[in-house]
XYZ file of C-alpha atoms in Angstrom:
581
model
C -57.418 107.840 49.165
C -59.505 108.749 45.778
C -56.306 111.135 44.923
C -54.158 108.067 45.294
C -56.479 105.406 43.363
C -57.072 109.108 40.457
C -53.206 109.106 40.117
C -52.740 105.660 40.080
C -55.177 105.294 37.279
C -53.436 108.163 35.763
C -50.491 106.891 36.010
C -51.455 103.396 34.296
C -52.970 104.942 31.558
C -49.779 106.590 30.641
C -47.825 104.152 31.083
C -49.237 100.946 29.900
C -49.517 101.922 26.384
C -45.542 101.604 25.851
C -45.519 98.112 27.451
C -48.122 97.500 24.907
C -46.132 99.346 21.663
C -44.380 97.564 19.390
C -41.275 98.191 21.060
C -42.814 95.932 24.325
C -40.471 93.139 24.470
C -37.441 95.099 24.576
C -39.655 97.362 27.610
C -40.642 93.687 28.963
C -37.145 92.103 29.161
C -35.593 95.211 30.121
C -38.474 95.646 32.995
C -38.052 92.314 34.039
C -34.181 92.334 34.338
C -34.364 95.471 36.479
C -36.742 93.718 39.038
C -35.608 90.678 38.771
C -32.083 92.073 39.554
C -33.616 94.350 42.605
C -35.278 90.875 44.525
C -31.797 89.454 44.285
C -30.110 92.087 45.828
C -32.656 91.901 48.751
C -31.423 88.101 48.725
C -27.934 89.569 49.048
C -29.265 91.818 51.586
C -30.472 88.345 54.010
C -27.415 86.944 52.990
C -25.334 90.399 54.691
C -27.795 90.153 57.678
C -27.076 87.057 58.141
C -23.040 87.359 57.762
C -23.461 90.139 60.454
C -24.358 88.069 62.712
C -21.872 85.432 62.646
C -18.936 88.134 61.847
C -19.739 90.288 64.912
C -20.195 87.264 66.815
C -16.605 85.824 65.588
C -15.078 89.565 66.745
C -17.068 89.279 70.532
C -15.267 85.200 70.632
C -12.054 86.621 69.078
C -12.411 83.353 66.658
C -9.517 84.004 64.133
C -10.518 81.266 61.919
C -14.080 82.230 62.204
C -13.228 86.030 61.169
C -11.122 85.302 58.320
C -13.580 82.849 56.460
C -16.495 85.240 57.043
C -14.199 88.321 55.798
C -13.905 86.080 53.048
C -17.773 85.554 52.449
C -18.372 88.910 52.563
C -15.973 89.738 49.451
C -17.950 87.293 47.748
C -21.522 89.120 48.954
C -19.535 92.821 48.184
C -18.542 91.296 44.746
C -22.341 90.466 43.806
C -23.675 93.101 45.086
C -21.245 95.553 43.357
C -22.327 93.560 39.854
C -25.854 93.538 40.354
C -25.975 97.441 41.556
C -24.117 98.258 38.271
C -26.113 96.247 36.052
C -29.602 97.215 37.306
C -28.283 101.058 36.906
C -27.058 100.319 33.046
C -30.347 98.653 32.559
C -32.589 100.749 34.398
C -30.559 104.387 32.248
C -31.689 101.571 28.951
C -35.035 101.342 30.003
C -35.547 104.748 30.632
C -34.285 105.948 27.075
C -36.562 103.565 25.265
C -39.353 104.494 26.966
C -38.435 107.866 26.956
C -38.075 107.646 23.074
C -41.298 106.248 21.972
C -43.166 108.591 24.833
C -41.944 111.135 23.094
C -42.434 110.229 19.161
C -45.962 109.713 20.717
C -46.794 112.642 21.694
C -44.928 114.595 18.838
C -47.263 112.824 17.147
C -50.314 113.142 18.547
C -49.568 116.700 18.992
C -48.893 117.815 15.460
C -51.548 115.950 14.013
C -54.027 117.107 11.571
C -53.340 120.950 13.201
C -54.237 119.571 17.006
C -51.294 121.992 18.502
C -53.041 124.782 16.410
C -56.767 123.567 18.113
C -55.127 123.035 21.391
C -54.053 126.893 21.611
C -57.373 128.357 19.926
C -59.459 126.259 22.769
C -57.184 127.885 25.325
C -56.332 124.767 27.083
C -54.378 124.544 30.504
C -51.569 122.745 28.634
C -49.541 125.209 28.759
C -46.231 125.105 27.704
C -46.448 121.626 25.311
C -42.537 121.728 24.328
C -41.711 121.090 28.551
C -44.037 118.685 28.252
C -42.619 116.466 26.190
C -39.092 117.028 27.274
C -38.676 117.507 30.490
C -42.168 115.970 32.572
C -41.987 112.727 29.715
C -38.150 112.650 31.327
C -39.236 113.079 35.231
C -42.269 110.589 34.568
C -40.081 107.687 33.045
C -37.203 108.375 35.670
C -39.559 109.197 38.478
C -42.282 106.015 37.965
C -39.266 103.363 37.790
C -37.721 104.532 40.954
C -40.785 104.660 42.577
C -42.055 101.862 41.134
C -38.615 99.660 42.066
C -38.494 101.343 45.404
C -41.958 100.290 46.099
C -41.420 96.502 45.335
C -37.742 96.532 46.740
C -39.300 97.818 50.224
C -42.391 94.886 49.616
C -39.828 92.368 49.353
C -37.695 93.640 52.329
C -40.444 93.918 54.383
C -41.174 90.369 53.785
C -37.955 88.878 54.059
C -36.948 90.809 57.402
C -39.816 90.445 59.239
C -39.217 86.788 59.207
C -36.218 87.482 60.266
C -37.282 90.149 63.143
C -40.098 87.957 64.181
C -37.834 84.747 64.902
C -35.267 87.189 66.898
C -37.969 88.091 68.979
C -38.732 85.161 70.148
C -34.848 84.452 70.573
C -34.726 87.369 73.372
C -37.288 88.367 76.283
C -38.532 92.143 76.554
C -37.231 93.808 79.590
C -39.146 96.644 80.723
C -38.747 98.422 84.367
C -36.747 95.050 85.332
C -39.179 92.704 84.160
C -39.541 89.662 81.390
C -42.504 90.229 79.183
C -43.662 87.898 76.803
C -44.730 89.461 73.239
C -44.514 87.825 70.085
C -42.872 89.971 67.636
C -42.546 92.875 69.421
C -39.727 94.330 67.620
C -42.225 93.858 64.022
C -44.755 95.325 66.154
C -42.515 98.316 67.319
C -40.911 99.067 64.143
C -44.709 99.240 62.527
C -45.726 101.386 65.080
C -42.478 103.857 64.503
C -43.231 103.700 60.542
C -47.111 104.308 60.911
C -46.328 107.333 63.266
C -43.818 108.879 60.663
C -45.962 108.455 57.461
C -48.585 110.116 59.081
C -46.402 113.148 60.416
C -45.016 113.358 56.697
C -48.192 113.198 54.688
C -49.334 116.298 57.425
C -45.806 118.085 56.760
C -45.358 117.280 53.260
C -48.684 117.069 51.865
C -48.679 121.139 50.132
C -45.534 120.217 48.344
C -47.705 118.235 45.393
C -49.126 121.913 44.727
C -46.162 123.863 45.488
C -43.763 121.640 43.052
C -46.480 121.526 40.003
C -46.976 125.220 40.290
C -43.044 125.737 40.427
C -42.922 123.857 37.044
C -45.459 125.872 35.309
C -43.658 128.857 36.355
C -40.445 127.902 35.249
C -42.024 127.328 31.713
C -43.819 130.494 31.632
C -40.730 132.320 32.436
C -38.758 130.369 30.092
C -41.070 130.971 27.531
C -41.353 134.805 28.039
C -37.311 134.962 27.703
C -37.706 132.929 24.254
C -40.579 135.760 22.974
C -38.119 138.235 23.779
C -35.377 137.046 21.836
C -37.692 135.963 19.152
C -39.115 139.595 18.748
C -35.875 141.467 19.806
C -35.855 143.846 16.941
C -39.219 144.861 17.824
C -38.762 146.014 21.179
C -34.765 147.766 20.610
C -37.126 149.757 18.218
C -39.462 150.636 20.530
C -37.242 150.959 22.948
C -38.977 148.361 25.302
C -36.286 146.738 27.197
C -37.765 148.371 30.260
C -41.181 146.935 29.771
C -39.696 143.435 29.030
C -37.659 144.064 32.349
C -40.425 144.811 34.033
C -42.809 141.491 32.744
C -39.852 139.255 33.385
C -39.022 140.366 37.055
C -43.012 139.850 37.427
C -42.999 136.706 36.335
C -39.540 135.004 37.420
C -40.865 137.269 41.130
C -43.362 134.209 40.896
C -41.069 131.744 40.520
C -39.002 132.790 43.428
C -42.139 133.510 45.605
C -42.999 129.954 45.047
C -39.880 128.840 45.603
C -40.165 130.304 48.991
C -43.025 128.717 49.670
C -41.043 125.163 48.506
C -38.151 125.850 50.884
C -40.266 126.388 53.735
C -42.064 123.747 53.497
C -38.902 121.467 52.867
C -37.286 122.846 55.541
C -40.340 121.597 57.823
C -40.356 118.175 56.111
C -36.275 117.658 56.346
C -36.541 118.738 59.878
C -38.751 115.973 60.745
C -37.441 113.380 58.016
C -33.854 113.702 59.280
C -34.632 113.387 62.994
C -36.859 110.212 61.676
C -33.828 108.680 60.225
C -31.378 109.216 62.917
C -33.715 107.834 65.710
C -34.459 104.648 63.993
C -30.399 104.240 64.182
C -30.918 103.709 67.823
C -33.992 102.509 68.217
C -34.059 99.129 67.980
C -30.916 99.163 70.232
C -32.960 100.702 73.035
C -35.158 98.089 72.500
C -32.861 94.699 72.372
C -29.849 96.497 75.096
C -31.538 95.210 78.277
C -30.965 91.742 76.668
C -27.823 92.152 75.869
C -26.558 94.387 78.841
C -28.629 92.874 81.837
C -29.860 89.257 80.857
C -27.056 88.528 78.518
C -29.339 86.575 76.631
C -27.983 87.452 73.261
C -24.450 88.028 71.625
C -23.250 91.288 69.696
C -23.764 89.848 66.762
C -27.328 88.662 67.498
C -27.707 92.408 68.501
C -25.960 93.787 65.008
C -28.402 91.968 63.184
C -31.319 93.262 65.109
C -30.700 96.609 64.386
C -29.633 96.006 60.538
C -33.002 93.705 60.450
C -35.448 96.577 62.217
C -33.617 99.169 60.026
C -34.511 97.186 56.988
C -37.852 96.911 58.014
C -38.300 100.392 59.312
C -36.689 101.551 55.984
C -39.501 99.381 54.048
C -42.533 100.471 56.323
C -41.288 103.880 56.103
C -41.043 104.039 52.315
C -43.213 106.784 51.900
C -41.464 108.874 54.262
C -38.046 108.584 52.596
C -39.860 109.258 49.303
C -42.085 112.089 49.866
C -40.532 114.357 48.122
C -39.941 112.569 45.120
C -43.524 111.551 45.038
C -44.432 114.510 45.689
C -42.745 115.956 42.411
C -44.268 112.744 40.425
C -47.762 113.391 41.294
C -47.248 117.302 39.906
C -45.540 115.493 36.822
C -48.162 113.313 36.449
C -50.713 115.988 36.192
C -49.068 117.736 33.842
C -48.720 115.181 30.939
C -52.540 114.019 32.422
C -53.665 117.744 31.402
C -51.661 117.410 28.188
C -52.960 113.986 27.089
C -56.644 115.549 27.603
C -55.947 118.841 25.725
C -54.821 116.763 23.016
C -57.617 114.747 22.912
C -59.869 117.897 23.079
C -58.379 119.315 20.505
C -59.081 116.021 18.233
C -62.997 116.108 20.031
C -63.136 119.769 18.634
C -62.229 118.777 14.912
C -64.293 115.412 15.073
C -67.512 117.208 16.596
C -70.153 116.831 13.739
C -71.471 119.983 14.919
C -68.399 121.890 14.001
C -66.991 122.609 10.545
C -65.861 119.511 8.471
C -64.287 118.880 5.415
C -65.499 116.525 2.756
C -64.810 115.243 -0.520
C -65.904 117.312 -3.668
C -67.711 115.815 -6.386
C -66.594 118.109 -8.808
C -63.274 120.485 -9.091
C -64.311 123.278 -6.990
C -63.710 123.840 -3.509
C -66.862 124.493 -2.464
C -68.712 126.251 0.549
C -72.306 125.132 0.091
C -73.602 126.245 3.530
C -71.432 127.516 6.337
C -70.855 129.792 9.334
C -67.602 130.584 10.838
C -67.433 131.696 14.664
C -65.042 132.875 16.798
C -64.165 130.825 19.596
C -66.272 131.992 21.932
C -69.062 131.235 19.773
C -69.898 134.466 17.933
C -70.909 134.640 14.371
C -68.239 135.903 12.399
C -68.572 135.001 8.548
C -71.594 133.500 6.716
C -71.248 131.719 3.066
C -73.798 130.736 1.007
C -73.617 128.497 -2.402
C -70.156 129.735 -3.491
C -66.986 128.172 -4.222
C -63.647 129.025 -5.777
C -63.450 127.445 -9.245
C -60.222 125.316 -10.869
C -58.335 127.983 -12.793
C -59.729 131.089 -11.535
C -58.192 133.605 -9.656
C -59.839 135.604 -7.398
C -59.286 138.422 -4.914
C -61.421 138.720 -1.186
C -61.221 142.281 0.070
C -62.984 143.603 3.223
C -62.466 145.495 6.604
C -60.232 144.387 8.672
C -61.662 141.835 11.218
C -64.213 140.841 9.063
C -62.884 137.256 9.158
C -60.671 137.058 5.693
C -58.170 135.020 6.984
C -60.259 133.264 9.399
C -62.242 131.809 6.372
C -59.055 130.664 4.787
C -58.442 128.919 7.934
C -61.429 127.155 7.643
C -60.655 126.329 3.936
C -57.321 124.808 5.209
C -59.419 122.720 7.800
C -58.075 123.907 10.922
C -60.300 126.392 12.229
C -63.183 124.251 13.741
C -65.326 126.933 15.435
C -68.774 127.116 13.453
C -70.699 125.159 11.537
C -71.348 123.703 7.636
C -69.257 121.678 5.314
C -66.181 122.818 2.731
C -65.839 120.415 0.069
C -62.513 119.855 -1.461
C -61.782 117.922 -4.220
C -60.363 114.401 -3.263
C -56.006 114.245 -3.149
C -56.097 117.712 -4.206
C -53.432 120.056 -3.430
C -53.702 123.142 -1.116
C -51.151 125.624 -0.157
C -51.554 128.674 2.395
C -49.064 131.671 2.509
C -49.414 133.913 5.188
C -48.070 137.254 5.617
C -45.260 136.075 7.412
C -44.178 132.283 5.901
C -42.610 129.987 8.328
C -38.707 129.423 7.579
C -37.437 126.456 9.911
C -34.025 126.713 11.396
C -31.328 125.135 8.821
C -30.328 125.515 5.544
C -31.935 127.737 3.314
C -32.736 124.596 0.788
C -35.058 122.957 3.371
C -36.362 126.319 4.234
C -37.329 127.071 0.724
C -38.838 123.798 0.289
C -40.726 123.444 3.297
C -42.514 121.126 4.074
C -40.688 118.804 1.449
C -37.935 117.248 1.778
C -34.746 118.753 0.630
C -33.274 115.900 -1.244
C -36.255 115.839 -2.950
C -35.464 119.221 -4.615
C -32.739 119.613 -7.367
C -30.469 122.515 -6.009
C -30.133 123.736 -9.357
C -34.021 124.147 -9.534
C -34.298 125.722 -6.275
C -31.519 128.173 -7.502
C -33.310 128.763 -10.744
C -36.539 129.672 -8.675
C -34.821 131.456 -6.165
C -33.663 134.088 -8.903
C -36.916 134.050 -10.699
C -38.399 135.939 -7.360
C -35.736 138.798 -7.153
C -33.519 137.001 -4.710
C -30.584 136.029 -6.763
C -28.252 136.950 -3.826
C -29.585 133.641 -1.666
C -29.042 131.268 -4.492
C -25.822 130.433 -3.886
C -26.379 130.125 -0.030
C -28.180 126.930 -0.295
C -25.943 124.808 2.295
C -25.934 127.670 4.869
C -27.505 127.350 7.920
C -29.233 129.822 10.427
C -32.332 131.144 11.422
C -34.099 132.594 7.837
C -36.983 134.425 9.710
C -34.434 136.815 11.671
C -31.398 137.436 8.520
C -34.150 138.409 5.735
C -36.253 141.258 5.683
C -40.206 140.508 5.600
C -40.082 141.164 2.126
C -37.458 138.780 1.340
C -39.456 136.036 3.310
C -42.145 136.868 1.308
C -40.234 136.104 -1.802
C -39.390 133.100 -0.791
C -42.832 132.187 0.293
C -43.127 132.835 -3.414
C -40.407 130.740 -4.429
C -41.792 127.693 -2.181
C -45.196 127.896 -3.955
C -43.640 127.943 -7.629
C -41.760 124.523 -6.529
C -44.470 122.567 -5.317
C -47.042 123.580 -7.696
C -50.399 123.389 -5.487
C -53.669 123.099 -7.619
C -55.143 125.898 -4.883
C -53.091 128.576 -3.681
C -53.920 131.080 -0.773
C -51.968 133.812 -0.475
C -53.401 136.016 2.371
C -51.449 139.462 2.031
C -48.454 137.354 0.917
C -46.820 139.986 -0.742
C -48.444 142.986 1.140
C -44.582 143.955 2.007
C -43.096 144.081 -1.630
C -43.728 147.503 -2.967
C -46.276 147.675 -5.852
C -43.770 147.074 -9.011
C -42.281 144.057 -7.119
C -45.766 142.600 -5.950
C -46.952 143.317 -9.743
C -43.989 141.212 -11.121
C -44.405 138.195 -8.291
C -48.253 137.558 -9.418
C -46.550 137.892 -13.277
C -44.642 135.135 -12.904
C -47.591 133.470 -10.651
C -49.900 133.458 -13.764
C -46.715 132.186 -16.239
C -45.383 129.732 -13.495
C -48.834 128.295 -12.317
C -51.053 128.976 -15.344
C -53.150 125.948 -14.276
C -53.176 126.507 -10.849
C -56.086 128.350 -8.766
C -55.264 132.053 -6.916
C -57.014 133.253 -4.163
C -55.510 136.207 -2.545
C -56.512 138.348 0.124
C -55.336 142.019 -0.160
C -56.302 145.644 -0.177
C -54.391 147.501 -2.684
C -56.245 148.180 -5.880
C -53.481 147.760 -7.965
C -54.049 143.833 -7.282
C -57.755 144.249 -9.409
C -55.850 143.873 -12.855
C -54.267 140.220 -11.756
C -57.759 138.787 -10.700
C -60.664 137.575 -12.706
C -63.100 137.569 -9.844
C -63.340 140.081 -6.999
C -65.144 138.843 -3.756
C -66.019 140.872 -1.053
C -66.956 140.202 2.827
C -69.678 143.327 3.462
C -71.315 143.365 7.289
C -74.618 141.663 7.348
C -76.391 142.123 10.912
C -73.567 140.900 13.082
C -71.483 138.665 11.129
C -70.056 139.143 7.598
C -71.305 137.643 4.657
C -69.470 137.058 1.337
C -70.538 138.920 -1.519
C -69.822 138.667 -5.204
C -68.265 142.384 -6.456
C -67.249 143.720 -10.361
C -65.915 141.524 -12.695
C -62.370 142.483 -13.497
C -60.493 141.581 -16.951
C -57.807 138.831 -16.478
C -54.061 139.850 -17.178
């Protein structure tokens, strides 16, 4: 019961928020049509039940007129309920989109804000797998919670409205049992209660390891999915290293786990079928068992007294048993429910972890440094990595951070950028200023190489012939004329020509810091000496930092900073002064 009334909650705080949204009246009215639209078709339903009755009977009296007007009626029933079933579908497919829609701009929203998908991986989170997340489980929740949720109140209002109508036939006809009249109020509601009780119990026993089995089946169809899209996305790497085997070899693991579960699903749906199915087809005869002696021996009732009581005790059976006939989909809910549940809180984690006073925060400066008064970067799982002390980088300058490897360079810039949270201490950055990180490897989105270059701007925000101009300027007049073309950057150019046009990406958007951790580290040493060239006459006012370990990169730096070990972290250290070039 406290797993029903967690998921339930769960489930409400999900969904509520988009019948809240500023898209809620469309959600209302749309909501609203759909049930409104089920509770008449469950009117249409007692309106069928009834026409049974009189139909069958006509047939048994072999009253033409009778038959022909009721054949009539029931085109008219047919016709309504052929409208309403195809409106409530084209509604309900409406419904589902919207919601689907602003679910999703949510998240995408929540997700990539201020670096929380970045947080959410260094915390290690059990949200594994975000881009399933909010495709496929925001797509099973929507479609899953409005059948359920329709189901639910369709089988509410059926139950209502046929055991009125089971209750009065009771009374109509006596019990016969062993050649006897008993007298017992609503024994065929009683009965078909009994029947439902029995097979929700049986299910939940049967069915009960599928919520497990189905969630765990989803995370292992992402994992697997997202081990095939590594492999493609490093397939040079491995046909050099001749690694298919390996990859062979970590895939079979994996997708082995994915059909070991999947054994473990059919088994277990094999058991609940089994029962399920032989459910269903008994409660076809049931109620006949139960209402032939009348009809047989006493002759108390007509056939069509008896069609109706065994439509009416199906309908009610069907509503009782509503968890029964939707186990399995409920079953798949619950595990879709927990997923976007985990994601929701890793998200929210992730924004903790940045808003936690005790980690590292950025403020505004009061001058135009950026500057580190007092901080200590960690590693995630809390040890001391780099300690600063009263220094910042100065408007203008441009200055080069050496050390080991591992001492922490780039996890300082991190922290500079504001999205490495682990530690403690404040950077100050001037207010509106501009900041700009290139990494070793810059990010080039699938698409034309003009949004590419100007990532994260816009394109039409970028003259073409200035992107051209710039594009030459680097060394890479070969792309300039390839602005419109499409395909995936990071795979056609070499490392070195992504570098370049790392290069090229900084010289259009002009930061007033740039970062440039080993940014050109794959250029040979002419081509890395002419980039920071046209750096200095491109930029003049703008401030270099750059991590990197050739020497050859002393003569384009004023300042020279070093990270030296200090106990067990690394501290920053002032080195030579170098002449500017």
């Amino acid at each position: 019961m406290n797993n029903i009334r967690s998921t339930l909650a769960t489930v409400w705080r999900i969904a509520s928020p988009y019948f809240s949204s500023e898209d809620k009246w469309a959600g209302r009215g749309l909501l609203g049509a759909v049930i409104s639209i089920e509770l008449l078709l469950v009117g249409n339903d007692v309106l069928v039940n009834q026409w049974r009755n009189r139909w069958y009977t006509a047939l048994q009296n072999k009253d033409w007129d009778t038959f022909k007007f009721e054949t009539m009626v029931f085109c008219g029933l047919a016709t309504v309920s052929v409208v309403l079933g195809v409106y409530q579908l084209y509604l309900n497919q409406w419904l589902q989109i919207r919601w689907r829609n602003w679910m999703t701009n949510k998240y995408l929203g929540e997700w990539l804000h201020d670096a929380n998908h970045y947080r959410m991986q260094l915390a290690g989170d059990a949200a594994d797998n975000p881009d399933q997340r909010m495709s496929d489980d925001v797509k099973l929740f929507v479609s899953q919670t409005l059948a359920i949720g329709v189901g639910l109140l369709s089988a509410v209002v059926t139950l209502a409205s046929f055991v009125i109508i089971l209750w009065g036939l009771s009374a109509a006809l006596p019990l016969l049992l062993f050649g006897s009249d008993l007298t017992f109020p609503g024994y065929l509601v009683w009965a078909a209660l009994v029947y439902a009780v029995f097979g929700t119990m049986l299910t939940q026993w049967i069915g009960s390891p599928l919520v497990n089995l189905d969630f765990n089946q989803q995370r292992l169809e992402a994992d697997f999915r997202f081990n095939l899209v590594r492999v493609r996305e490093n397939s040079e790497q491995i046909a050099l290293l001749r690694g298919e085997s390996a990859e062979r070899g970590r895939l079979s693991e994996r997708f082995g786990r994915v059909v070991g579960n999947w054994y473990g699903i059919m088994s277990r749906t094999k058991r609940l079928t089994a029962f399920t199915q032989s459910y269903a087809q008994a409660s076809v005869i049931f109620p006949f068992v139960l209402a032939g002696p009348a009809y047989f021996v006493s002759k108390s009732i007509q056939l069509g007294v008896l069609i109706q009581i065994g439509e009416a005790f199906g309908k009610v059976q069907d509503a009782l048993s509503f968890f029964v006939t939707a186990y399995r989909t409920m079953a798949e809910w619950r595990a879709t429910v927990a997923r976007l549940d985990g994601f929701e809180n890793s998200i929210s984690s992730a924004e903790k972890l940045a808003a936690d006073p005790a980690s590292i925060h950025t403020r505004p400066a009061s001058g135009g440094d950026i500057a580190l008064p007092q901080l200590l970067v960690k590693l995630p799982n809390g040890a001391p990595l780099v300690s600063v002390s009263h220094f910042s980088f100065r408007p203008g300058e441009r200055t080069l951070v050496t050390g080991p490897s591992g001492a922490g360079k780039s996890t300082l810039f991190r922290a500079v950028a504001g999205i490495w949270p682990f530690g403690n201490g404040a950077i100050e950055v001037p207010r509106d200023a501009t900041l700009m990180m290139l990494p070793q490897r810059p990010y080039l989105p699938i698409g034309s190489l003009h949004d590419a270059v100007v990532y994260p701007g816009e394109a039409a925000g970028y003259d073409a012939g200035r992107v051209r101009e710039v594009l030459t300027a680097v060394g890479l007049p070969q792309l300039a004329t390839r602005l419109e073309e499409e395909a995936h950057w990071n795979r056609m150019l070499s490392l070195g020509e992504q570098q370049r046009l790392g290069i090229a990406r900084a010289l259009l958007h002009t930061p007033q810091f740039l970062f440039l951790d080993e940014a050109t580290a794959s250029l040979d040493e002419p081509s890395e000496a002419a980039l920071y060239q046209l750096i200095a006459a491109k930029l003049p006012d703008t401030t270099v930092v750059s991590i990197g370990h050739r020497s050859t990169l002393d003569a384009f730096h004023q300042r020279n900073i070093a990270l030296v070990r200090d106990g067990e972290r690394f501290a920053v250290r002032d080195a030579v002064k170098v002449a500017a070039s």
